[in-house]
Amino acid sequence: MNAGNAKHDYHLADPSPWPFLGALSAFIMVTGAVIGLNGKFDFIGIPPFVRPWIFGGGAVLTLASLAGWWRDVIVESVRYGEHKPVVKLSFRFSMVLFLVIETVFFAALTTIYFGSALFGGAAWPPAGLIPPDPWRQPLLATLVMALSVSAAVWARRAVCRGDKSGAVLAISAAAGLSAIFVALLIYGLAHAPFGFGFDGARMVPLADPAHVNMVSLIGAPSAIFSSVFFLVLGFFALRSVVGVALWTVAVFRALAGHLTPERHFGLTAAAWYWYFGAALWLFLYISIYVMGYALAFSGR
Amino acid sequence: MTDAGSVRDDAPRTWRRYVYAVSHRDIGIMFLCFAALAGIVGFAMVLSMRGEMMEPGLQIFRDSRRFCVLDTGSGIVTLFFCILPAAVGFGYWLIPLVIGAPNLAFVRMGNLSFWLMPFAFAVFSLSFCVAGDAGGSGLCADWTLSPPLSTYGSPGPAADFVIAAMLMAAVSLLLAAVDFVATILNMRAPGMTLSKMPLLPWSLLIASFLIVLATPALSAALIMLLADRHFGATVFNPAGGGNPLLYRHLFWYFGNAAAWASVLPGIGMVGHVVYAFSGKPGFGRLGIVYAMIALAAVGLIGWGRHLSTAGMPFDLQAFFLIVGLAVAAPAAALIFALVAVLWGGSISFRAPMLWAIGFLPVFAVGVLSAAALNGGVGALLHGSTFETAGDGYLVVFGPAMAFFAGWYFWFPKFAGYRWSDALAKLHCVLTFVGGNLMLFPLFLLGMAGMPAGAADYPAVFAGWNHLAGVGAYIAAAGGGVFLIGLFEALIVRRRAGANPWGTGADGLEWTLPSPPPYRTFDQLPVIR
């Protein structure tokens, strides 16, 4: 690479098309999403059946840009040895910041849950709503999550020992268990005893001229529980899918011999990501599944 | 390959240099150009609105809805596409030079954070072309996108485009913030401890932490808005047990932090300028750093001042009142520290110094109005043009003064040429006079009870509104002088040399040629 006559260990990246292509794909994806979501409106005559494909194409392009970018980074690390200790330290800083960003994001998503539960004034969970039983599929998911964390710890130990076959086995176990966790989570979301959101309720603007700015509420106040439930757990499922992808890539990198005792930040990042997810899951499991269920049957 | 020791200029040629950019300075200058263009667009919007407001009745706009669309858009353009990207652009350009690093920690991530911005702006611009509500195209809502105006009040795709653009801009800001933190914490020149680090990277480090801690809340709020709009969620909809007030809490948690995140880099730049031109050794640098940290801390938890009429519990109101007033203490420490640097110095009134001195009263007025918009007084003035003026001073006018101080200070380094001092000073005087004339009457109008965002008003408000319009035109003339000065500097080409400012400018960036070669600090500088 173009280390030239640099007398330092920092990594000077070569010109790369991926950032621009990533931003362009994000633009296509986002525009396609807005166009696809507004089926009732006309966009310069784009026929409705084309619209989801704009979003889908943009999403595929975005993923392709990220994959190409990631491939470049792996090549730089493995073939050119660009990731000196100081570069890895930057990776660590950014990974920690990423987890901070995720913490704030999930905290913001759950504010309405705790706001309603603690300060809402009304019954929580809303009257008439039975949350899913925490001792069935969610408990199983928790156990699988615990096993996957154990596999992650095992994988890092194996890599640090230089035990290649053990590392492949452990990372494969982590990948498989995390995939089972995601499947259980999505199964639970699909079989939740309530639907997403409004249940046919809506706001109707008042017709009489004296109250044009007011609406009448034709609704089910319980819709807030399902809204938050699906938003929070849906985003948790999404970030878990990313975790499965990280583990899967780590399996292939272990098979290719990329993970050495000295150089395995890809695995470390995947493990940090997954440990954080485990802590977050424990928090969500207790506060949404267990507390929600317990409050629903606390003899109010 | 060239011989060892020679300066190797392996810059990629033509468009690749910018589209595939991997130099922090290329990314920085693209950010600054983008911010300047967005600033021209945003100021044109404001100018048309102030022109409309010069007389009662409607003269320029056909109906008040078009005014409302511009009112919504100008706030978003100004904050998300002008002020914050300008701060990011200065950061990209200057952080590695000031801390003695060859490049950013994650330069490709920096390039992604730039290219998301023009695409986000394109998505935002699409919102003007599509239906907003039954009244026509474009989004007519509060610029904070508060529900229900942004949910069932604007059923058209215009609101979706605005939300999507803000999400993309939020991702861009987060990437830049992570990049800044990793670069500043990890890539300082050997010997440059945090306590020896100059003010600009300090201010951007603090601002980056604000962005990291606040922006995800905005993303979550916008995603919940989309869920409410299209997927039947009821997070902000009382008909389904939701709470529209939550959006305002989440938005202003971000918005208040972002306001301080846009002011802090300006303070850092003014610090550099004041140290360089005060003609005496710098004073109180660590004190300024601590004051900036304190300002960021109260900025992060003090969002309640934007919700003074939202019906919060009394204890919460008392908390936010105390935090809101506490902002004044670190801000006063900053202003007094900078004045103390000037005190007794042999000040050289070059153009950047004029801008820096102009920044101080503007910043003071912004902070004082932020402190005034609290508690009971805040409840009285909330939603009036007093709030517009306060936010304008704090988030737009103050940072603009500081950014121009930084621009004129570092332009010789950016371009290698000196700017005409007379034109820069004329720009400063026009901006200072015009900005104050444009914004200060809004304080008086707000106290007299004029609501913000109204296209028309009773004749009793006419005088001050006319004056504000005159101020807007004077500030616009200042912008014209800026563009003339830019072309003049690039055409006349007065060579700047490595350091045009003399011994006061003692940062690492002034040890490099102007403009610096494509590759800098191949041999890391050592700080003693």
XYZ file of N, CA and C in Angstrom, chain A residues 1-28 30-32 34-35 37-38 40-43 66 69 72-73 76 83 85-95 97-98 100-113 116 124 126 196-199 201-203 205 213-228 231 235, chain B residues 1-8 10 12 16 19-22 100-109 111-112 115-116 119-120 122-123 126 130-132 148 152 155-157 160-161 164-165 168 174 177-179 181-183 185-190 209 212-221 223-224 226-243 246 250 253 518-524:
606
model
N 0.850 -1.192 0.000
C 0.000 0.000 0.000
C 0.884 1.240 0.000
N 0.289 2.389 0.110
C 1.076 3.591 -0.118
C 1.699 4.111 1.174
N 2.321 3.213 1.911
C 2.971 3.660 3.139
C 4.041 4.708 2.823
N 4.625 4.644 1.611
C 5.573 5.661 1.190
C 6.720 5.772 2.190
N 7.040 7.005 2.546
C 8.117 7.181 3.504
C 7.571 7.598 4.869
N 6.361 7.148 5.183
C 5.770 7.503 6.468
C 6.564 6.856 7.581
N 6.820 7.616 8.632
C 7.541 7.086 9.780
C 6.604 6.984 10.970
N 5.433 6.445 10.742
C 4.477 6.266 11.834
C 3.656 5.022 11.526
N 2.885 4.573 12.514
C 2.144 3.325 12.367
C 0.698 3.536 11.947
N 0.290 4.800 11.736
C -1.109 5.021 11.374
C -1.384 4.441 10.000
N -2.631 4.102 9.781
C -3.023 3.533 8.497
C -3.507 4.654 7.585
N -2.841 4.849 6.440
C -3.300 5.840 5.460
C -4.046 5.080 4.374
N -5.361 5.221 4.361
C -6.181 4.415 3.454
C -5.980 4.861 2.014
N -6.098 3.909 1.100
C -6.093 4.236 -0.326
C -7.454 4.790 -0.722
N -7.505 5.553 -1.833
C -8.815 6.045 -2.292
C -9.787 4.885 -2.443
N -11.022 5.115 -1.972
C -11.973 4.019 -1.909
C -13.315 4.479 -2.467
N -13.949 3.679 -3.321
C -15.254 4.077 -3.856
C -16.393 3.806 -2.887
N -16.146 2.996 -1.841
C -17.283 2.505 -1.045
C -18.038 3.590 -0.307
N -17.370 4.586 0.304
C -18.171 5.596 1.012
C -19.162 6.293 0.085
N -18.682 6.708 -1.093
C -19.593 7.402 -2.002
C -20.706 6.461 -2.452
N -20.335 5.229 -2.842
C -21.368 4.292 -3.293
C -22.343 3.980 -2.159
N -21.816 3.898 -0.932
C -22.699 3.650 0.203
C -23.703 4.776 0.385
N -23.213 6.022 0.292
C -24.127 7.158 0.456
C -25.143 7.198 -0.677
N -24.684 6.910 -1.909
C -25.602 6.898 -3.050
C -26.656 5.812 -2.867
N -26.229 4.609 -2.430
C -27.196 3.528 -2.220
C -28.173 3.896 -1.116
N -27.653 4.536 -0.054
C -28.551 4.950 1.024
C -29.592 5.929 0.491
N -29.157 6.822 -0.400
C -30.097 7.780 -0.997
C -31.190 7.036 -1.766
N -30.777 6.048 -2.590
C -31.772 5.297 -3.369
C -32.705 4.546 -2.421
N -33.460 5.167 0.742
C -34.341 6.035 1.532
C -35.444 6.615 0.642
N -35.062 7.082 -0.548
C -36.076 7.630 -1.449
C -37.079 6.551 -1.832
N -36.556 5.345 -2.134
C -37.455 4.249 -2.473
C -38.386 3.917 -1.327
N -39.538 5.978 0.978
C -40.595 6.997 1.096
C -41.618 6.810 -0.029
N -41.119 6.545 -1.246
C -42.036 6.377 -2.372
C -42.893 5.123 -2.164
N -43.735 3.764 0.676
C -44.654 3.867 1.805
C -45.864 4.732 1.486
N -45.780 5.561 0.446
C -46.869 6.486 0.138
C -47.568 6.044 -1.141
N -50.553 5.969 -2.007
C -51.686 6.759 -2.500
C -51.240 7.942 -3.351
N -49.952 8.288 -3.278
C -49.505 9.524 -3.924
C -48.766 9.211 -5.221
N -48.765 10.210 -6.102
C -48.112 10.037 -7.390
C -46.696 10.607 -7.325
N -45.707 9.849 -7.828
C -44.350 10.356 -7.938
C -43.938 10.279 -9.397
N -21.330 -1.993 1.798
C -20.734 -2.302 3.100
C -19.868 -3.550 2.999
N -16.625 -2.732 1.260
C -15.806 -1.958 2.183
C -15.152 -2.887 3.204
N -12.377 -4.876 1.801
C -11.150 -4.084 1.701
C -10.423 -4.029 3.039
N -11.197 -3.811 4.103
C -10.568 -3.681 5.427
C -9.891 -4.993 5.811
N -6.700 -5.308 3.846
C -5.663 -4.442 4.402
C -5.066 -5.044 5.663
N -3.005 -2.926 10.177
C -3.626 -2.647 11.473
C -2.614 -2.836 12.590
N -0.853 -1.724 16.289
C -1.552 -1.555 17.577
C -2.285 -0.220 17.697
N -1.701 0.867 17.188
C -2.350 2.175 17.359
C -3.641 2.233 16.546
N -3.655 1.549 15.399
C -4.885 1.529 14.592
C -5.964 0.729 15.314
N -5.514 -0.403 15.929
C -6.501 -1.222 16.650
C -7.084 -0.461 17.830
N -6.259 0.410 18.425
C -6.780 1.208 19.535
C -7.903 2.121 19.036
N -7.729 2.696 17.840
C -8.804 3.517 17.273
C -10.062 2.679 17.072
N -9.866 1.423 16.594
C -11.031 0.542 16.428
C -11.754 0.363 17.752
N -10.965 0.185 18.813
C -11.596 -0.042 20.105
C -12.403 1.172 20.534
N -11.784 2.369 20.393
C -12.527 3.589 20.742
C -13.849 3.648 19.981
N -13.779 3.390 18.667
C -14.982 3.574 17.869
C -16.017 2.510 18.199
N -15.557 1.301 18.529
C -16.526 0.259 18.889
C -17.244 0.625 20.184
N -17.743 3.643 21.272
C -18.666 4.739 20.962
C -19.904 4.204 20.259
N -19.703 3.201 19.387
C -20.864 2.626 18.709
C -21.831 2.027 19.728
N -22.134 2.943 22.806
C -22.783 4.064 23.514
C -23.954 4.582 22.681
N -23.733 4.722 21.373
C -24.799 5.201 20.488
C -25.996 4.256 20.567
N -25.689 2.951 20.561
C -26.793 1.989 20.635
C -27.531 2.089 21.969
N -26.771 2.311 23.039
C -27.412 2.446 24.347
C -28.405 3.605 24.331
N -27.951 4.761 23.833
C -28.837 5.925 23.824
C -30.042 5.645 22.934
N -29.808 4.972 21.812
C -30.904 4.687 20.887
C -31.970 3.831 21.567
N -31.540 2.749 22.224
C -32.537 1.891 22.867
C -33.145 2.573 24.087
N -32.368 3.394 24.776
C -32.949 4.143 25.890
C -34.070 5.045 25.383
N -33.836 5.710 24.242
C -34.867 6.596 23.697
C -36.079 5.788 23.247
N -35.834 4.609 22.667
C -36.972 3.799 22.218
C -37.816 3.324 23.392
N -37.169 3.057 24.539
C -37.931 2.506 25.667
C -38.493 3.583 26.582
N -38.207 4.873 26.322
C -38.718 5.909 27.229
C -40.229 5.829 27.370
N -40.935 5.608 26.247
C -42.396 5.630 26.317
C -42.887 4.467 27.164
N -42.168 3.316 27.113
C -42.579 2.165 27.917
C -42.496 2.505 29.397
N -44.881 5.365 30.475
C -46.261 4.934 30.678
C -46.363 4.038 31.911
N -50.955 -0.378 33.905
C -49.913 -0.829 32.994
C -49.586 -2.275 33.297
N -51.816 -1.855 29.755
C -53.175 -1.332 29.630
C -54.218 -2.413 29.859
N -49.821 -5.429 15.873
C -49.000 -4.240 15.945
C -49.883 -3.016 15.935
N -49.764 -2.211 16.970
C -50.314 -0.869 16.911
C -51.796 -0.753 17.164
N -52.477 -0.122 16.240
C -53.689 0.612 16.516
C -54.943 -0.247 16.683
N -54.975 -1.425 16.113
C -56.163 -2.266 16.182
C -57.389 -1.528 15.671
N -58.107 1.519 15.606
C -58.468 2.785 16.222
C -57.887 3.934 15.413
N -58.502 5.112 15.495
C -57.934 6.231 14.761
C -58.396 7.540 15.367
N -57.805 8.614 14.858
C -58.206 9.947 15.268
C -59.050 10.542 14.160
N -60.743 13.948 12.794
C -60.892 15.398 12.971
C -62.372 15.754 13.101
N -59.743 22.348 14.840
C -58.401 21.888 15.169
C -58.414 20.719 16.135
N -59.565 20.182 16.456
C -59.633 19.135 17.465
C -60.000 17.815 16.814
N -59.674 16.753 17.528
C -59.989 15.429 17.017
C -60.735 14.664 18.089
N -61.513 13.693 17.647
C -62.093 12.767 18.607
C -61.281 11.478 18.543
N -61.100 10.875 19.680
C -60.277 9.686 19.761
C -61.170 8.457 19.705
N -61.013 7.692 18.643
C -61.722 6.425 18.568
C -60.649 5.383 18.700
N -60.390 4.948 19.897
C -59.183 4.157 19.992
C -59.174 3.142 21.095
N -58.071 2.397 21.090
C -57.799 1.440 22.138
C -56.502 1.867 22.788
N -56.554 2.374 24.024
C -55.319 2.834 24.657
C -54.290 1.729 24.797
N -54.714 0.482 24.646
C -53.746 -0.602 24.793
C -52.778 -0.658 23.626
N -53.085 0.057 22.543
C -52.221 -0.015 21.372
C -50.797 0.436 21.688
N -50.634 1.278 22.731
C -49.289 1.763 23.025
C -48.371 0.625 23.441
N -48.931 -0.348 24.168
C -48.076 -1.456 24.612
C -47.526 -2.220 23.417
N -48.438 -2.559 22.489
C -47.956 -3.334 21.344
C -47.024 -2.488 20.471
N -47.272 -1.170 20.372
C -46.375 -0.323 19.587
C -44.956 -0.412 20.115
N -44.828 -0.185 21.426
C -43.485 -0.180 22.008
C -42.891 -1.577 21.949
N -41.708 -2.222 18.405
C -40.604 -1.340 18.006
C -39.305 -1.752 18.685
N -36.353 -3.792 16.753
C -34.999 -3.275 16.549
C -33.967 -4.166 17.208
N 7.510 5.576 -6.929
C 8.262 5.775 -5.692
C 9.314 6.853 -5.876
N 9.430 7.696 -4.917
C 10.430 8.760 -4.978
C 11.529 8.476 -3.970
N 12.558 9.275 -4.030
C 13.642 9.078 -3.083
C 13.162 9.336 -1.669
N 13.816 8.666 -0.739
C 13.464 8.886 0.657
C 13.741 10.335 1.023
N 12.865 10.915 1.798
C 13.095 12.264 2.272
C 12.415 13.324 1.447
N 12.119 13.054 0.172
C 11.438 14.069 -0.620
C 9.949 14.066 -0.280
N 9.280 15.173 -0.549
C 7.854 15.255 -0.279
C 7.122 14.503 -1.377
N 6.409 13.461 -1.004
C 5.761 12.644 -2.002
C 4.315 13.109 -2.131
N 1.214 12.137 -3.718
C 0.537 11.101 -4.483
C -0.971 11.324 -4.472
N -4.637 11.609 -5.574
C -5.363 11.106 -6.739
C -5.803 12.265 -7.616
N -11.616 11.747 -8.799
C -11.398 10.691 -7.799
C -10.946 11.275 -6.478
N -14.410 12.325 -4.878
C -15.441 11.297 -4.729
C -14.904 10.135 -3.899
N -13.647 9.771 -4.112
C -13.044 8.678 -3.347
C -12.158 9.227 -2.221
N -12.479 10.421 -1.725
C -11.531 11.177 -0.904
C -10.998 10.375 0.275
N -9.694 10.436 0.472
C -9.091 9.859 1.668
C -8.127 10.840 2.316
N -1.202 17.374 15.065
C 0.004 16.759 14.528
C -0.178 15.332 14.075
N -1.346 15.008 13.494
C -1.596 13.659 12.979
C -1.558 13.689 11.457
N -1.127 12.594 10.824
C -1.061 12.594 9.360
C -2.437 12.597 8.707
N -3.420 12.022 9.348
C -4.755 11.956 8.763
C -5.730 11.616 9.878
N -6.991 11.389 9.481
C -7.978 10.982 10.467
C -7.783 9.520 10.836
N -8.432 9.117 11.946
C -8.397 7.708 12.312
C -9.153 6.885 11.275
N -10.320 7.373 10.861
C -11.149 6.619 9.909
C -11.523 7.552 8.764
N -10.642 7.649 7.775
C -10.856 8.692 6.779
C -11.964 8.286 5.810
N -12.109 6.983 5.549
C -13.204 6.575 4.653
C -14.555 6.805 5.321
N -14.595 6.601 6.651
C -15.822 6.905 7.373
C -16.126 8.393 7.264
N -15.361 10.260 4.752
C -15.888 10.499 3.411
C -17.354 10.097 3.330
N -17.707 8.987 3.990
C -19.123 8.593 4.026
C -19.935 9.662 4.737
N -20.511 12.416 2.199
C -21.399 12.180 1.055
C -22.827 11.933 1.482
N -23.035 11.533 2.748
C -24.425 11.420 3.208
C -25.102 12.781 3.216
N -26.590 14.011 -0.219
C -27.718 13.144 -0.539
C -28.884 13.400 0.412
N -28.570 13.650 1.685
C -29.641 14.004 2.616
C -30.306 15.304 2.180
N -30.529 16.376 -0.846
C -31.354 16.067 -2.012
C -32.694 15.478 -1.568
N -32.646 14.555 -0.596
C -33.891 13.970 -0.092
C -34.768 15.071 0.507
N -36.472 17.106 -2.122
C -37.619 16.437 -2.743
C -38.915 16.765 -2.011
N -43.379 17.428 -3.418
C -44.468 16.463 -3.253
C -45.461 16.990 -2.223
N -46.621 16.328 -2.176
C -47.712 16.797 -1.336
C -47.341 16.707 0.133
N -47.672 17.743 0.888
C -47.480 17.716 2.326
C -48.791 17.436 3.025
N -48.808 16.339 16.718
C -49.451 15.639 15.609
C -49.316 16.350 14.253
N -50.536 12.925 11.642
C -51.747 12.990 10.822
C -52.057 14.395 10.335
N -50.270 14.282 6.064
C -50.306 12.888 5.606
C -49.463 12.622 4.371
N -49.029 13.657 3.662
C -48.326 13.445 2.402
C -46.889 13.001 2.584
N -46.236 12.638 1.475
C -44.849 12.160 1.555
C -43.826 13.241 1.884
N -42.290 12.627 5.122
C -41.397 11.461 5.109
C -40.030 11.810 4.552
N -40.028 12.632 3.480
C -38.729 13.016 2.918
C -37.927 13.826 3.938
N -36.641 11.426 6.580
C -35.550 10.600 6.047
C -34.273 11.418 5.923
N -34.405 12.686 5.470
C -33.215 13.527 5.338
C -32.584 13.762 6.701
N -30.654 10.700 7.738
C -29.354 10.594 7.065
C -28.364 11.591 7.646
N -23.133 11.417 13.438
C -22.602 10.407 14.353
C -21.272 9.860 13.845
N -18.636 12.375 14.483
C -18.315 12.495 15.907
C -17.426 11.340 16.359
N -17.764 10.115 15.923
C -16.939 8.964 16.288
C -15.531 9.135 15.727
N -15.455 9.594 14.482
C -14.159 9.814 13.850
C -13.335 10.831 14.644
N -13.610 11.715 17.828
C -13.191 11.236 19.152
C -12.010 10.288 19.009
N -12.099 9.333 18.053
C -11.004 8.377 17.900
C -9.726 9.103 17.494
N -9.843 10.071 16.582
C -8.657 10.794 16.130
C -8.030 11.585 17.277
N -8.441 11.350 20.593
C -7.945 10.612 21.750
C -6.724 9.773 21.396
N -6.593 9.364 20.143
C -5.616 8.338 19.815
C -4.466 8.825 18.946
N -4.604 9.953 18.268
C -3.615 10.288 17.248
C -2.910 11.610 17.491
N -2.901 12.084 18.728
C -2.171 13.320 19.000
C -0.672 13.088 18.851
N 0.055 14.158 18.477
C 1.497 14.039 18.291
C 2.136 13.592 19.592
N 3.266 12.868 19.499
C 3.954 12.434 20.722
C 4.247 13.636 21.615
N -18.807 14.363 21.837
C -19.466 13.569 22.869
C -20.929 13.973 22.994
N -22.690 12.278 20.146
C -22.817 10.834 20.357
C -23.900 10.536 21.390
N -23.977 11.371 22.433
C -24.935 11.091 23.494
C -26.338 11.575 23.157
N -26.485 12.476 22.193
C -27.804 13.069 21.960
C -28.438 12.635 20.649
N -27.637 12.476 19.593
C -28.234 12.240 18.280
C -29.012 10.927 18.172
N -28.567 9.832 18.826
C -29.374 8.609 18.716
C -30.806 8.802 19.207
N -31.004 9.706 20.174
C -32.368 9.960 20.640
C -33.205 10.576 19.527
N -32.590 11.467 18.728
C -33.310 12.034 17.585
C -33.653 10.932 16.590
N -32.679 10.059 16.297
C -32.953 8.984 15.350
C -34.123 8.140 15.839
N -34.098 7.776 17.130
C -35.182 6.950 17.664
C -36.512 7.681 17.543
N -36.514 8.987 17.863
C -37.763 9.752 17.787
C -38.281 9.788 16.352
N -37.676 7.617 13.961
C -38.138 6.290 13.567
C -39.522 6.030 14.153
N -39.742 6.478 15.401
C -41.070 6.298 15.991
C -42.108 7.129 15.253
N -42.027 7.737 12.038
C -42.328 6.965 10.835
C -43.239 5.796 11.173
N -42.976 5.140 12.315
C -43.833 4.016 12.712
C -45.258 4.493 12.936
N -45.401 5.677 13.556
C -46.744 6.224 13.765
C -47.408 6.555 12.429
N -46.615 7.101 11.509
C -47.209 7.566 10.266
C -47.643 6.414 9.380
N -46.860 5.343 9.330
C -47.092 4.334 8.297
C -47.376 2.943 8.813
N -47.004 2.621 10.033
C -47.141 1.239 10.471
C -48.158 1.091 11.587
N -48.955 2.127 11.783
C -50.041 1.984 12.749
C -49.609 2.001 14.192
N -48.385 2.405 14.484
C -47.988 2.529 15.884
C -48.653 3.755 16.493
N -48.694 3.824 17.815
C -49.371 4.937 18.482
C -48.465 5.570 19.529
N -47.154 5.573 19.257
C -46.230 6.055 20.278
C -46.546 7.503 20.656
N -46.857 8.326 19.658
C -47.115 9.741 19.927
C -48.591 10.075 19.760
N -49.447 9.074 19.821
C -50.851 9.283 19.504
C -51.713 8.928 20.705
N -52.330 9.926 21.338
C -53.106 9.627 22.547
C -54.276 8.697 22.284
N -54.756 8.623 21.035
C -55.871 7.720 20.763
C -55.486 6.276 21.045
N -54.191 5.975 20.947
C -53.752 4.619 21.248
C -52.972 4.548 22.549
N -53.145 5.540 23.421
C -52.442 5.519 24.697
C -51.056 6.126 24.646
N -50.669 6.678 23.497
C -49.333 7.266 23.376
C -49.271 8.667 23.941
N -48.098 9.300 23.789
C -47.872 10.592 24.417
C -47.115 11.508 23.461
N -43.790 13.185 24.499
C -42.528 12.443 24.512
C -41.652 12.866 23.340
N -37.772 14.076 23.500
C -36.671 13.437 22.783
C -36.032 14.420 21.819
N -34.097 17.071 23.751
C -32.884 16.490 24.340
C -31.773 16.555 23.297
N -0.203 17.164 -0.022
C -1.243 16.136 0.144
C -0.966 15.271 1.368
N 0.306 14.937 1.566
C 0.660 14.139 2.739
C 1.390 15.032 3.722
N 0.924 15.035 4.979
C 1.583 15.853 5.994
C 2.021 14.965 7.149
N 2.974 15.463 7.906
C 3.431 14.792 9.128
C 3.781 13.334 8.872
N 4.504 13.055 7.749
C 5.052 11.709 7.606
C 6.001 11.411 8.768
N 6.688 12.465 9.195
C 7.495 12.382 10.429
C 6.702 13.110 11.498
N 6.261 12.393 12.529
C 5.381 13.032 13.511
C 6.125 14.115 14.270
